[in-house]
C-alpha positions as a printed Julia matrix, in Angstrom:
818×3 Matrix{Float64}:
  21.93   46.03  -18.48
  22.12   42.25  -19.28
  20.59   39.71  -16.87
  23.91   38.56  -15.72
  24.65   41.81  -14.21
  21.66   42.21  -12.14
  22.04   41.7    -8.23
  19.61   39.36   -6.79
  17.06   40.79   -4.51
  17.34   39.86   -0.6
  14.31   37.56   -0.83
  16.02   35.48   -3.58
  19.08   34.77   -1.34
  17.58   33.91    2.01
  19.95   32.0     4.38
  19.27   28.43    4.73
  17.46   28.75    7.94
  15.32   31.64    6.44
  14.52   29.69    3.4
  13.49   26.53    5.47
  11.27   28.89    7.56
   9.6    30.25    4.52
   9.09   26.76    2.89
   7.51   25.52    6.07
   5.12   28.58    6.27
   4.17   28.22    2.59
   3.59   24.19    2.89
   1.39   24.63    5.91
  -0.99   27.02    4.35
  -2.48   24.4     2.17
  -2.04   21.57    4.6
  -3.99   23.56    7.28
  -6.62   24.65    4.77
  -7.0    20.9     3.8
  -6.88   19.24    7.11
  -8.74   21.87    9.04
 -11.44   19.4     9.88
  -8.93   16.75   10.68
  -7.07   19.08   13.05
  -9.84   21.23   14.46
 -12.69   18.88   14.6
 -11.05   15.55   15.25
 -12.62   13.83   12.34
 -10.88   10.92   10.4
 -11.25    9.12    7.39
 -13.78    6.36    7.44
 -12.72    4.47    4.3
 -13.62    0.89    3.5
 -10.13   -0.58    4.45
 -10.33    1.54    7.7
 -13.61    0.24    8.68
 -12.41   -3.33    7.66
  -9.37   -2.92    9.82
 -11.5    -1.88   12.87
 -13.65   -4.88   12.44
 -10.71   -7.36   12.13
  -8.58   -6.14   14.92
 -11.07   -5.1    17.64
 -10.81   -8.33   19.38
  -7.18   -8.88   19.54
  -6.6    -5.12   20.48
  -9.14   -5.4    23.49
  -7.1    -8.6    24.54
  -3.76   -6.63   24.37
  -5.15   -3.92   26.56
  -6.44   -6.64   29.0
  -3.44   -9.02   29.04
  -0.58   -6.54   28.24
   0.77   -8.9    25.75
   1.46   -8.42   21.9
  -0.98  -10.31   19.99
   1.11  -12.18   17.23
  -1.58  -14.03   15.84
  -5.34  -12.76   14.79
  -8.13  -15.33   15.15
 -10.88  -13.0    13.99
 -11.03  -13.77   10.4
 -10.09  -16.39    7.85
 -10.05  -18.99   10.67
  -6.84  -17.16   11.8
  -3.63  -15.81   10.5
  -0.22  -14.27   11.53
  -0.06  -10.57   12.71
   3.55  -10.62   13.77
   5.0    -9.68   10.3
   2.94   -6.63   10.52
   4.25   -5.15   13.85
   6.55   -2.48   13.39
   8.37   -1.99   17.01
   9.14    1.66   18.24
  12.64    2.55   18.34
  14.9     5.57   18.38
  13.69    6.32   14.96
  12.04    9.05   12.88
   9.05    6.99   12.42
   8.58    6.62   16.09
   8.79   10.29   16.48
   6.05   10.95   13.76
   3.9     8.56   15.49
   4.32   10.34   18.74
   3.4    13.72   16.75
   0.41   12.03   15.61
  -0.9    11.71   19.18
  -1.5    15.47   19.24
  -3.07   15.92   15.69
  -3.8    14.0    12.3
  -0.63   11.64   11.73
  -0.64   12.13    8.09
  -0.64   16.04    8.47
   2.91   15.4     9.77
   3.78   13.14    7.05
   2.55   15.47    4.22
   4.68   18.27    6.06
   7.71   16.08    5.99
   7.23   14.76    2.47
   7.1    18.47    1.34
  10.24   19.46    3.34
  12.01   16.46    1.8
  11.17   17.55   -1.64
  12.34   21.06   -0.79
  15.49   19.96    0.63
  16.3    17.65   -2.25
  15.94   20.5    -4.81
  17.93   22.85   -2.77
  20.74   20.31   -2.56
  20.53   20.27   -6.46
  21.19   23.89   -6.56
  17.42   24.92   -7.29
  16.47   28.41   -5.84
  14.54   28.14   -2.54
  11.54   29.89   -4.11
  11.56   27.34   -7.09
  11.93   24.47   -4.81
   8.93   25.44   -2.73
   6.6    25.65   -5.71
   7.45   21.86   -6.44
   7.27   20.88   -3.07
   3.68   22.34   -2.93
   3.01   20.48   -5.87
   4.23   17.51   -4.42
   2.13   17.62   -1.56
  -0.99   18.34   -3.48
  -0.72   15.39   -5.77
  -4.3    14.24   -5.76
  -3.41   10.35   -5.6
  -2.26   11.06   -1.93
  -5.99   11.77   -1.05
  -7.02    8.37   -2.68
  -4.65    6.6    -0.67
  -6.1     8.09    2.52
  -9.43    7.32    1.0
  -8.84    3.43    0.77
  -6.66    3.12    3.97
  -3.49    2.47    2.12
  -1.63    4.26    4.65
   1.85    2.31    4.43
   1.95    3.21    0.84
   1.4     6.92    1.6
   4.38    6.85    4.17
   6.48    5.41    1.68
   5.92    7.71   -0.8
   6.33   10.79    1.81
   9.91    9.36    2.57
  11.01    9.02   -1.06
  12.49   12.51   -1.43
  14.24   11.84    1.84
  15.81    8.55    0.47
  17.09   10.17   -2.37
  18.52   12.9    -0.78
  20.18   10.93    2.06
  21.82    8.55   -0.77
  22.83   11.69   -2.6
  24.61   12.88    0.72
  26.28    9.49    1.01
  27.57    9.68   -2.51
  28.76   13.21   -2.46
  30.36   13.44    1.2
  31.28    9.9     1.67
  31.58   10.35    5.35
  30.64    7.63    7.85
  27.72    9.92    9.43
  26.15   10.11    5.86
  26.17    6.18    6.12
  23.99    6.53    9.33
  21.91    9.04    7.97
  21.09    6.98    4.74
  20.61    3.93    6.99
  18.22    5.64    9.18
  16.03    6.83    6.12
  16.3     3.74    4.07
  15.26    1.94    7.18
  12.34    4.25    7.66
  11.18    3.3     4.27
  11.41   -0.51    4.74
   9.73   -0.07    7.98
   6.5     1.14    6.38
   6.39   -2.36    4.96
   5.3    -1.42    1.37
   7.77   -3.43   -0.3
   6.62   -2.49   -3.72
   7.4     1.17   -3.09
  10.81    0.24   -1.54
  11.34   -1.54   -4.62
  10.67    1.61   -6.46
  12.97    3.49   -4.38
  15.76    1.09   -5.06
  15.29    1.45   -8.87
  15.5     5.45   -8.88
  18.72    5.02   -6.78
  20.13    2.68   -9.46
  19.11    4.88  -12.14
  20.35    8.03  -10.73
  23.68    6.71   -9.11
  24.91    3.49  -10.45
  26.85    4.94  -13.52
  28.47    7.64  -11.49
  29.59    5.04   -8.97
  30.81    2.57  -11.64
  32.47    5.72  -13.38
  34.92    5.56  -10.44
  35.9     2.2   -11.5
  36.4     2.92  -15.09
  38.59    5.89  -14.17
  40.56    3.45  -12.26
  39.86    5.37   -9.03
  39.78    2.3    -7.19
  40.39    3.61   -3.54
  37.16    5.95   -3.96
  35.42    3.34   -5.49
  36.33    0.89   -2.82
  35.53    3.34    0.01
  32.28    4.33   -1.43
  31.13    0.76   -2.13
  32.3    -0.2     1.39
  29.96    2.6     2.89
  26.86    1.68    0.62
  27.28   -1.85    1.76
  27.49   -0.98    5.46
  24.38    1.37    5.11
  22.4    -1.61    3.42
  23.42   -3.9     6.18
  22.52   -1.4     8.84
  19.13   -0.86    7.1
  18.38   -4.8     7.22
  19.4    -4.51   10.95
  17.22   -1.81   11.94
  14.3    -3.24    9.79
  14.82   -6.63   11.16
  11.36   -6.57   12.71
   9.28   -6.64   10.67
  11.61   -7.65    7.84
  12.62  -10.81    9.06
   9.22  -11.69   10.04
   7.76  -10.56    6.55
  10.44  -12.66    4.86
   9.47  -15.62    6.86
   5.61  -14.98    6.01
   5.7   -14.26    2.55
   6.36  -17.5     1.09
   3.1   -18.54    3.09
   0.9   -15.89    1.77
  -0.86  -15.17   -1.56
   2.35  -13.38   -2.64
   4.36  -16.3    -2.0
   3.7   -18.27   -5.29
   2.9   -21.61   -3.58
  -0.68  -22.08   -4.49
  -2.25  -25.44   -5.08
  -1.46  -26.77   -8.76
  -5.0   -26.34   -9.82
  -5.59  -24.35  -12.94
  -3.4   -22.22  -15.13
  -3.26  -19.19  -13.02
  -1.89  -21.22  -10.2
   0.89  -22.46  -12.56
   1.79  -18.97  -13.46
   1.89  -18.0    -9.73
   4.3   -20.89   -8.84
   6.55  -20.12  -11.63
   6.99  -16.49  -10.65
   6.86  -17.4    -6.92
   4.24  -14.68   -6.32
   0.81  -13.67   -7.57
  -0.19  -14.9   -11.0
   0.62  -12.71  -14.05
  -2.95  -12.13  -15.01
  -3.88  -11.07  -11.38
  -0.81   -8.87  -11.04
  -1.53   -6.96  -14.17
  -5.24   -6.3   -13.95
  -4.41   -2.54  -13.18
  -2.18   -1.63  -15.86
  -1.68    1.8   -17.4
  -3.12    2.09  -20.93
  -1.03    4.26  -23.19
  -3.92    6.56  -24.14
  -4.44    7.26  -20.34
  -1.24    8.93  -20.21
  -3.5    11.97  -20.91
  -4.76   11.85  -17.37
  -1.29   12.77  -16.03
  -1.96   16.21  -17.33
  -5.88   16.58  -17.28
  -6.86   14.39  -14.33
 -10.52   13.59  -15.34
  -9.59   13.29  -19.04
 -11.11    9.53  -19.01
 -13.95   10.52  -16.59
 -11.93   10.49  -13.44
 -12.87    7.78  -10.79
 -15.19    5.08  -11.25
 -17.69    6.85   -9.15
 -17.82   10.66   -9.76
 -20.46   13.31   -8.16
 -21.97   15.06  -11.2
 -21.35   18.64  -10.84
 -22.25   19.58  -14.52
 -24.94   21.63  -16.11
 -26.22   19.67  -19.11
 -28.44   17.51  -16.91
 -29.46   19.51  -13.83
 -31.63   16.75  -12.48
 -28.55   14.63  -12.21
 -26.49   17.05  -10.22
 -25.18   15.73   -7.05
 -25.71   12.15   -8.11
 -22.79    9.55   -8.37
 -22.29    8.43  -11.93
 -19.89    5.95  -13.43
 -17.33    8.44  -14.77
 -14.29    6.23  -15.4
 -13.99    4.89  -19.26
 -10.43    3.74  -19.5
  -9.19    0.32  -19.71
  -8.75   -0.58  -16.16
 -11.59   -2.72  -14.26
 -12.37    0.47  -11.94
 -10.24    3.14  -10.29
 -10.61    5.08   -7.07
  -7.91    7.76   -7.66
  -6.96   10.59  -10.0
  -3.4     9.8   -11.36
  -2.33   13.14  -12.28
   0.25   15.83  -11.77
  -1.28   18.64  -13.6
  -0.23   20.3   -17.01
   1.57   23.2   -15.6
   4.47   21.23  -13.76
   4.79   18.93  -16.79
   5.43   21.78  -18.96
   7.95   23.25  -16.33
   9.62   19.56  -16.39
   9.75   19.71  -20.02
  11.73   23.05  -19.91
  14.02   21.53  -17.3
  14.74   18.37  -19.56
  15.58   20.56  -22.73
  17.58   23.22  -20.7
  19.75   20.82  -18.76
  19.58   17.35  -20.5
  23.24   17.49  -20.7
  23.65   17.04  -17.0
  23.74   13.51  -16.11
  21.31   13.45  -13.2
  18.69   15.24  -15.55
  19.46   12.61  -18.1
  18.94    9.72  -15.62
  15.58   11.23  -14.28
  14.4    11.62  -18.05
  15.28    7.94  -18.63
  13.78    6.93  -15.43
  10.4     8.72  -16.03
  10.22    7.03  -19.43
  11.07    3.72  -17.83
   8.4     3.93  -14.97
   5.75    4.81  -17.69
   6.66    1.63  -19.88
   6.88   -0.58  -16.82
   3.34    0.79  -15.86
   1.84   -0.26  -18.89
   1.93   -3.9   -17.66
  -0.21   -6.23  -19.76
  -0.18   -3.62  -22.65
   3.73   -4.03  -22.79
   3.97   -7.82  -21.56
   7.43   -8.55  -22.8
   9.05   -5.91  -20.46
   6.65   -6.91  -17.59
   7.3   -10.4   -17.95
  10.93   -9.81  -17.73
  10.67   -8.15  -14.19
   7.85  -10.41  -13.08
   9.69  -13.67  -13.75
  13.31  -12.56  -13.16
  13.64   -9.72  -10.69
  13.59  -10.64   -6.96
  10.22   -9.85   -5.16
   8.84   -8.33   -8.41
   6.21  -11.25   -8.85
   4.8   -10.4    -5.59
   3.76   -6.72   -6.74
   0.19   -5.92   -7.98
  -1.14   -2.92   -9.82
   1.55   -1.93  -12.27
  -0.22    1.61  -12.53
   1.16    2.27   -9.19
   4.67    3.18  -10.44
   3.42    6.31  -12.19
   3.71    7.9    -8.72
   7.52    7.69   -9.28
   6.83    9.05  -12.63
   5.32   12.21  -11.02
   8.06   12.37   -8.28
  10.52   12.18  -11.01
   8.99   14.78  -13.13
   8.37   17.23  -10.32
  12.28   17.18   -9.59
  12.62   18.02  -13.44
  10.27   20.9   -12.96
  12.59   22.02  -10.37
  15.3    22.31  -12.93
  12.63   23.89  -15.3
  11.92   26.76  -12.77
  15.79   27.0   -12.14
  16.01   27.52  -15.94
  13.22   29.92  -16.02
  14.57   32.13  -13.28
  18.24   32.03  -14.35
  19.93   34.92  -16.52
  19.66   34.53  -20.11
  22.96   33.94  -22.35
  21.18   35.05  -25.44
  18.49   37.65  -25.77
  16.76   35.71  -28.65
  16.16   32.72  -26.52
  12.36   32.14  -26.46
  12.21   28.57  -25.31
   9.83   29.02  -22.3
   7.27   31.11  -24.21
   7.64   28.48  -26.89
   6.98   25.55  -24.49
   4.1    27.23  -23.1
   2.8    28.23  -26.52
   2.9    24.6   -27.66
   1.04   23.46  -24.54
  -1.78   25.85  -25.53
  -1.72   24.37  -29.01
  -1.89   20.83  -27.69
  -5.0    21.47  -25.38
  -6.8    23.23  -28.37
  -6.16   20.22  -30.67
  -7.67   18.04  -27.87
 -10.64   20.32  -27.6
 -11.0    20.32  -31.43
 -11.08   16.48  -31.61
 -12.91   15.76  -28.46
 -16.01   14.85  -30.45
 -14.05   11.73  -31.76
 -13.65    9.84  -28.48
 -15.81    6.75  -27.58
 -16.57    7.83  -23.99
 -17.3     4.2   -23.18
 -15.37    1.77  -21.13
 -15.1    -1.9   -22.49
 -18.21   -3.74  -22.22
 -20.47   -0.71  -21.39
 -22.35   -0.99  -24.67
 -24.0    -4.33  -23.67
 -24.29   -3.16  -20.22
 -26.4    -0.14  -20.31
 -29.52    0.7   -22.51
 -29.13    2.97  -25.26
 -30.65    6.13  -23.71
 -28.6     5.81  -20.47
 -25.46    4.99  -22.36
 -26.09    8.41  -24.45
 -26.42   10.33  -21.32
 -23.29    8.75  -19.94
 -21.47    9.58  -22.87
 -22.53   13.24  -22.82
 -21.65   13.61  -19.3
 -18.06   12.39  -19.75
 -17.81   14.55  -22.69
 -18.78   17.57  -20.47
 -16.29   16.4   -18.02
 -13.36   16.17  -20.39
 -14.3    19.42  -21.88
 -14.11   21.03  -18.54
 -10.79   19.72  -17.53
  -9.4    20.95  -20.76
 -10.81   24.34  -20.51
  -9.46   24.83  -17.03
  -6.09   23.56  -18.16
  -6.05   25.88  -20.96
  -6.75   29.0   -18.99
  -4.14   27.98  -16.51
  -1.63   27.35  -19.17
  -2.51   30.58  -21.09
  -2.17   32.78  -17.75
   1.34   30.84  -16.92
   2.5    31.36  -20.61
   1.3    35.17  -20.39
   3.25   35.61  -17.02
   6.62   33.73  -18.49
   6.43   35.61  -21.61
   6.02   38.93  -19.71
   8.98   37.99  -17.33
  11.06   37.1   -20.43
  10.48   40.48  -22.01
  10.99   42.14  -18.75
   7.72   43.39  -18.35
   7.26   41.34  -15.12
   9.59   40.95  -12.25
  10.79   37.63  -10.56
   8.83   37.95   -7.48
   5.58   38.45   -8.74
   6.2    35.57  -11.46
   7.13   33.33   -8.6
   3.7    34.03   -6.71
   1.74   33.62  -10.11
   3.42   30.17  -10.63
   3.03   29.24   -6.97
  -0.61   30.42   -7.31
  -1.37   28.34  -10.49
   0.03   25.16   -9.27
  -1.99   25.57   -6.04
  -5.19   26.21   -8.24
  -4.55   23.48  -10.76
  -3.61   20.68   -8.31
  -6.01   21.95   -5.59
  -9.02   21.91   -7.57
  -8.58   18.0    -8.36
  -7.0    17.23   -4.96
 -10.13   19.05   -3.35
 -12.39   16.69   -5.45
 -10.43   13.51   -4.11
 -10.49   14.94   -0.71
 -14.38   15.54   -0.8
 -14.71   11.71   -1.84
 -13.33   10.67    1.71
 -15.9     9.98    4.07
 -15.08   11.72    7.34
 -16.14   11.68   10.89
 -15.24   10.9    14.49
 -13.67    7.31   14.87
 -15.65    6.38   17.91
 -18.72    7.76   16.69
 -18.25    5.95   13.48
 -17.33    2.79   15.28
 -20.74    3.01   17.32
 -22.6     3.72   14.03
 -21.11    1.15   11.76
 -21.06   -1.63   14.47
 -24.39   -0.92   16.12
 -25.93   -3.8    17.76
 -28.39   -5.96   15.97
 -30.39   -9.11   16.44
 -27.79  -10.87   14.55
 -24.81   -9.53   16.42
 -26.53   -9.91   19.97
 -26.62  -13.59   19.05
 -23.25  -13.83   18.02
 -21.73  -11.94   20.97
 -23.57  -14.71   23.3
 -22.5   -17.57   20.96
 -20.03  -20.17   22.53
 -16.42  -19.73   22.38
 -14.61  -22.38   19.72
 -16.78  -21.68   16.63
 -16.8   -19.43   13.64
 -19.32  -17.54   11.46
 -19.48  -17.81    7.54
 -21.06  -14.94    5.57
 -22.15  -16.07    2.28
 -23.3   -13.68   -0.6
 -22.01   -9.97   -1.04
 -20.57   -9.74    2.55
 -18.1   -12.7     1.88
 -15.23  -10.52    1.4
 -16.31   -8.12    4.39
 -14.54   -8.17    8.02
 -17.88   -6.55    9.57
 -18.77   -9.48   11.65
 -15.56  -10.19   12.77
 -16.06   -7.38   15.17
 -18.25   -9.55   17.23
 -17.18  -13.07   16.21
 -14.38  -15.14   14.47
 -14.89  -15.56   10.56
 -14.23  -18.17    8.19
 -14.22  -15.18    5.46
 -12.96  -11.93    5.5
 -10.73   -9.42    3.59
  -6.93   -9.17    3.51
  -4.6    -7.8     0.82
  -1.96  -10.52    1.68
  -3.73  -13.36    3.38
  -2.37  -17.17    3.93
  -2.19  -19.1     0.74
  -4.11  -21.89    2.35
  -7.19  -20.1     3.0
  -7.15  -18.56   -0.47
  -6.71  -22.1    -1.96
  -9.67  -23.14    0.2
 -11.92  -20.37   -1.11
 -10.84  -21.13   -4.61
 -11.02  -25.04   -4.64
 -12.87  -26.13   -1.28
 -15.42  -24.06    0.11
 -17.6   -23.39   -2.84
 -17.33  -26.85   -4.5
 -20.69  -27.84   -3.35
 -24.2   -28.22   -4.52
 -27.29  -26.07   -4.18
 -27.86  -22.51   -4.75
 -24.79  -21.18   -2.18
 -22.65  -24.11   -3.78
 -21.03  -24.57   -0.21
 -19.18  -27.56    0.5
 -21.03  -28.14    3.83
 -18.29  -30.83    4.81
 -15.4   -28.18    4.73
 -17.75  -25.41    6.49
 -18.37  -28.21    9.33
 -14.63  -28.73    9.56
 -13.92  -25.09    9.89
 -16.25  -24.59   12.87
 -18.71  -22.83   10.71
 -21.76  -22.83   13.33
 -23.18  -19.92   12.36
 -23.9   -18.83    8.76
 -25.12  -15.27    7.73
 -26.88  -15.18    4.38
 -28.4   -12.37    2.13
 -31.21  -14.83    1.3
 -33.03  -18.16    2.67
 -30.96  -21.35    2.89
 -33.1   -24.52    2.75
 -31.19  -27.28    4.74
 -32.55  -29.36    7.5
 -29.45  -28.89    9.44
 -29.68  -25.08    9.47
 -31.82  -23.32   12.25
 -32.74  -19.7    11.69
 -31.76  -17.62   14.78
 -32.04  -13.89   13.8
 -32.99  -11.36   10.9
 -31.27   -7.99   10.21
 -33.95   -6.11    8.15
 -31.5    -3.24    7.4
 -28.68   -5.57    6.04
 -31.2    -7.97    4.81
 -29.36  -10.91    6.03
 -30.4   -13.85    8.14
 -28.25  -15.91   10.76
 -28.51  -19.64   10.76
 -27.13  -21.92   13.22
 -25.43  -24.97   11.69
 -26.03  -28.0    13.88
 -23.51  -30.15   12.05
 -20.4   -27.95   12.72
 -17.64  -29.44   14.42
 -15.98  -28.18   17.59
 -12.59  -26.47   17.76
 -11.0   -29.95   18.11
 -11.81  -33.54   17.63
 -10.48  -37.21   17.56
 -10.51  -38.92   14.32
 -10.52  -42.65   13.47
  -8.18  -42.59   10.56
  -5.49  -40.7     9.23
  -4.92  -41.1     5.59
  -1.57  -40.46    3.69
  -1.76  -38.88    0.21
   0.96  -38.08   -2.35
  -0.23  -34.61   -2.73
  -2.48  -32.04   -1.45
  -4.29  -31.68   -4.85
  -5.52  -35.34   -3.92
  -6.44  -34.39   -0.48
  -8.57  -31.56   -1.83
 -10.19  -33.74   -4.45
 -11.05  -36.16   -1.73
 -12.25  -33.38    0.62
 -14.65  -32.33   -2.31
 -16.27  -35.66   -2.39
 -19.75  -35.99   -0.86
 -19.0   -38.94    1.22
 -15.91  -36.9     3.08
 -16.48  -37.02    6.62
 -13.94  -34.68    8.55
 -15.23  -35.84   11.98
 -13.79  -39.44   11.12
 -10.95  -39.11    8.71
  -7.93  -36.65    8.03
  -5.54  -36.35    5.07
  -1.32  -35.87    5.35
   1.41  -35.99    3.28
   3.62  -37.65    6.12
   1.8   -39.56    8.37
  -1.01  -42.32    8.44
  -2.7   -44.44   11.14
  -5.61  -46.06   12.44
  -7.32  -44.96   15.9
 -10.42  -45.62   17.91
 -11.34  -42.03   18.02
 -12.65  -42.71   21.69
 -11.9   -39.89   24.22
 -12.86  -36.57   25.19
 -11.4   -33.12   24.13
 -12.57  -29.93   25.53
 -11.2   -26.22   24.7
 -10.56  -24.57   28.13
  -9.12  -21.33   26.9
  -8.22  -19.31   23.65
  -6.33  -16.11   23.19
  -4.7   -14.9    20.1
  -1.42  -16.37   20.91
  -2.51  -19.7    22.64
  -4.96  -22.46   22.9
  -5.78  -24.8    25.75
  -7.48  -28.1    25.63
  -8.07  -30.65   28.26
  -7.96  -34.09   26.85
  -8.8   -37.64   28.13
  -8.08  -40.82   26.15
  -7.7   -44.43   26.96
  -5.19  -45.05   24.11
  -2.96  -43.3    21.6
  -5.28  -41.02   19.44
  -5.03  -38.13   16.72
  -6.49  -34.85   17.26
  -7.64  -32.47   14.41
  -7.45  -28.99   15.51
  -9.76  -26.44   13.38
  -6.83  -23.71   13.17
  -4.93  -22.66   10.14
  -1.64  -24.57    9.78
   1.31  -22.2    10.02
   4.66  -24.01   10.84
   6.68  -20.91   11.69
   6.27  -20.52   15.37
   3.23  -22.55   16.59
   4.4   -25.08   19.32
   2.21  -28.07   21.0
   2.92  -29.17   24.42
   1.24  -32.07   26.14
   1.77  -31.79   29.94
   4.87  -29.65   29.22
   6.26  -32.19   26.68
   6.57  -31.01   23.08
   4.43  -32.74   20.5
   5.04  -32.32   16.64
   2.02  -30.45   14.85
   1.07  -32.18   11.54
  -0.51  -30.49    8.71
  -3.7   -32.27    7.81
  -6.75  -31.49    5.4
  -4.27  -29.24    3.75
  -5.07  -26.26    5.96
  -5.34  -27.69    9.47
  -3.29  -28.66   12.28
  -2.92  -32.3    13.92
  -1.34  -33.86   17.03
  -1.05  -37.49   18.0
  -1.81  -37.82   21.75
  -0.43  -40.4    24.04
  -3.02  -42.29   26.13
  -4.1   -40.51   29.42
  -5.73  -37.49   30.89
  -3.87  -34.18   30.5
  -3.73  -30.72   28.98
  -2.65  -29.77   25.49
  -1.32  -26.22   24.92
  -0.5   -24.52   21.56
   1.09  -21.41   21.79
   2.35  -19.02   19.07
   5.98  -17.77   19.77
   7.63  -17.26   16.39
  11.53  -17.03   16.89
  11.84  -14.69   13.84
   9.95  -12.02   15.79
  11.83  -12.3    18.85
  15.36  -12.31   16.89
  13.95   -9.14   14.7
  13.27   -7.13   18.0
  16.78   -7.81   19.23
  18.49   -7.15   16.14
  16.4    -4.06   15.34
  17.61   -2.36   18.56
  21.18   -3.41   17.98
  21.04   -2.02   14.4
  19.39    1.47   15.56
  22.2     1.99   18.3
  24.77    1.31   15.83
  23.18    3.94   13.38
  23.08    6.51   16.08
  26.66    5.83   17.22
  27.7     6.26   13.56
  25.69    9.47   13.01
  26.85   11.09   16.34
  30.43    9.85   16.24
  30.74   10.64   12.61
  29.71   14.02   12.86
  31.71   14.55   16.04
  34.81   13.43   14.04
  33.98   15.59   11.18
  33.61   18.61   13.36
  36.86   17.83   15.03
  38.69   17.55   11.76
  37.47   20.7    10.67
  38.53   22.51   13.76
  42.15   21.12   13.84
  43.29   23.0    10.91
  42.07   26.21   12.45
  43.73   25.29   15.73
  47.23   24.76   14.08
  46.7    28.01   11.99
């Protein structure tokens, strides 16, 4: 009997609901195993970014609870910076529902389940058998990179990637059905991705849609099917407009903020890197491409620790028993460092290869294959600079992106879809008895691994610069450890490939049934990815968030002094803690960490703050100007104006009081006009710069007596209130970051213009008299965005509900007439 005449078993042709139920059960098993501690012990990741977020947001979150208002500005670090562009308002939207579910158990447990179901549904829509689709869906949720995103706290990126299969599926639905309810569905999913606020992943999503569907859409035009082309183009345009409406907040606010940020490409014109950033209207090219995929590191795609794994690897080998359990520098690739395993395993890749060979004539498979190659080439970054420069300088928003290697996650998603086609081919009946493609592919995989094992002694096992960094004996041990890691990876891949190949060959020669083959492949994918995902999972520090907060931010002599410190000043951490938000938990900081900070504070760090003399190289005039009353240093600072206050023996830090620090606001004697901010910065770096007496501006100048009083009465995240008393017109400098998108100054209820002074600060010209000056932050973009988002989501649901009702009605009418 030929394969074509064999009737499918009942389990192969489950109904849609039963197949979905089976997929949910299969996906829940590894998720519950992986996140058991999260679910049952209520632990959460305590990674560096998570801890930093707690420190930088604690003050304004407490204020939100007390006041009932939404904080649109965060004064806790970097001398203050906007937060309104990060606020995603709750709507009648899928992400709001998932956030609600996150109140009952770990939020990202739900996102992984939804991501896996999205991949499952996407493959089902492409006529992939459900049992093949669930194998790929399992592989998707077990990709080890997702654990690294949890580790470092890059949650918006993780959410965006989990939505990616749904984005492709919803657009496919729109292109295939061309109904108005599908317009609403795509707008809902697309806005979900945009509302994650990870624009780089959104860009990747748009790219894959263009690769998959641009030619099919244009083909309608080439075939002169103008009506269909116009109808589809209109519906896509409406969906995009609705996406923008639903995502108006934060999209409008983010669009407003970006030009002022380090992604905006508007730095001071000092140095070659700044020129590159300005040309690109984003970060500099060198900065953007530091984490580029080296061509040789493609081997990591299949063998996760081929190049040593992460920069810090816990040694679990046998060659050096005394090192067991210790963290060693594992990674020996070309990137500065890495905290992730960028891998999809070898088994799923071989299945993708089968899918490409079997179905390459299909337009979608061809497009997926080309897109996979393209993403790898773009991920090369500075290793393929002509291609990267093309996108960096000429594609909208691309210059604001960092880490080219991030795009390999799209490579994996694409190859996983192709693996679905490979499984479909594997389980499909054969037209020719002598068709041995699948056994040959697995046999080729075994040979490839054996060749790598044979030549593993030829690799350097050294990262750039390590020869001079480590003594000879240490380097020898490191190289031996890395070789041991590589050997272990290859041997594990070998036995998995051999087992899979034997099972596939047995199935091909009818010695193994389809059901056990599906179980074997499901198990092998689980083992291959589960092992490395488990390693990534074990890197994540877990604990109770409240307990962590109490431990991480326990009181010390320094923090007790800061909590009692007067309002209106800031602390500056110098040394290793400069890029740390730790002390923002208690007191506002000049320094800190944010991936997308204001460009002004970055320029201050690059060109002002450390342009002084002495061991710390601090420009004390600028420190004084930024209210730097408290200095936290990891060593002694010898200055007459610094008064030691407290010591933290555990952190090896000393708290000093800077007796020269200026208050929150003061009156100056001279406002001097300059031709450029570069000129102002040069003046501020001179030793005779006196911020208490003089300020620089581009659009104003004047002489003042400087006589009068200014007192800070109150400060909240969204406002500052001063009482002022002057006998004549004066100019007041306010030591707060200048940001001209929403700050309003009012003196006795009358508006006053806010000037940008000393490149980064605010200034107002005061009339004579006694009164109250109030500055409040109320960006119109935020208010508009909220209103527009609600309008957009209501229209979307009307389209979905109304369109679905009309569709059902049109289906019933023929039955009625019949």
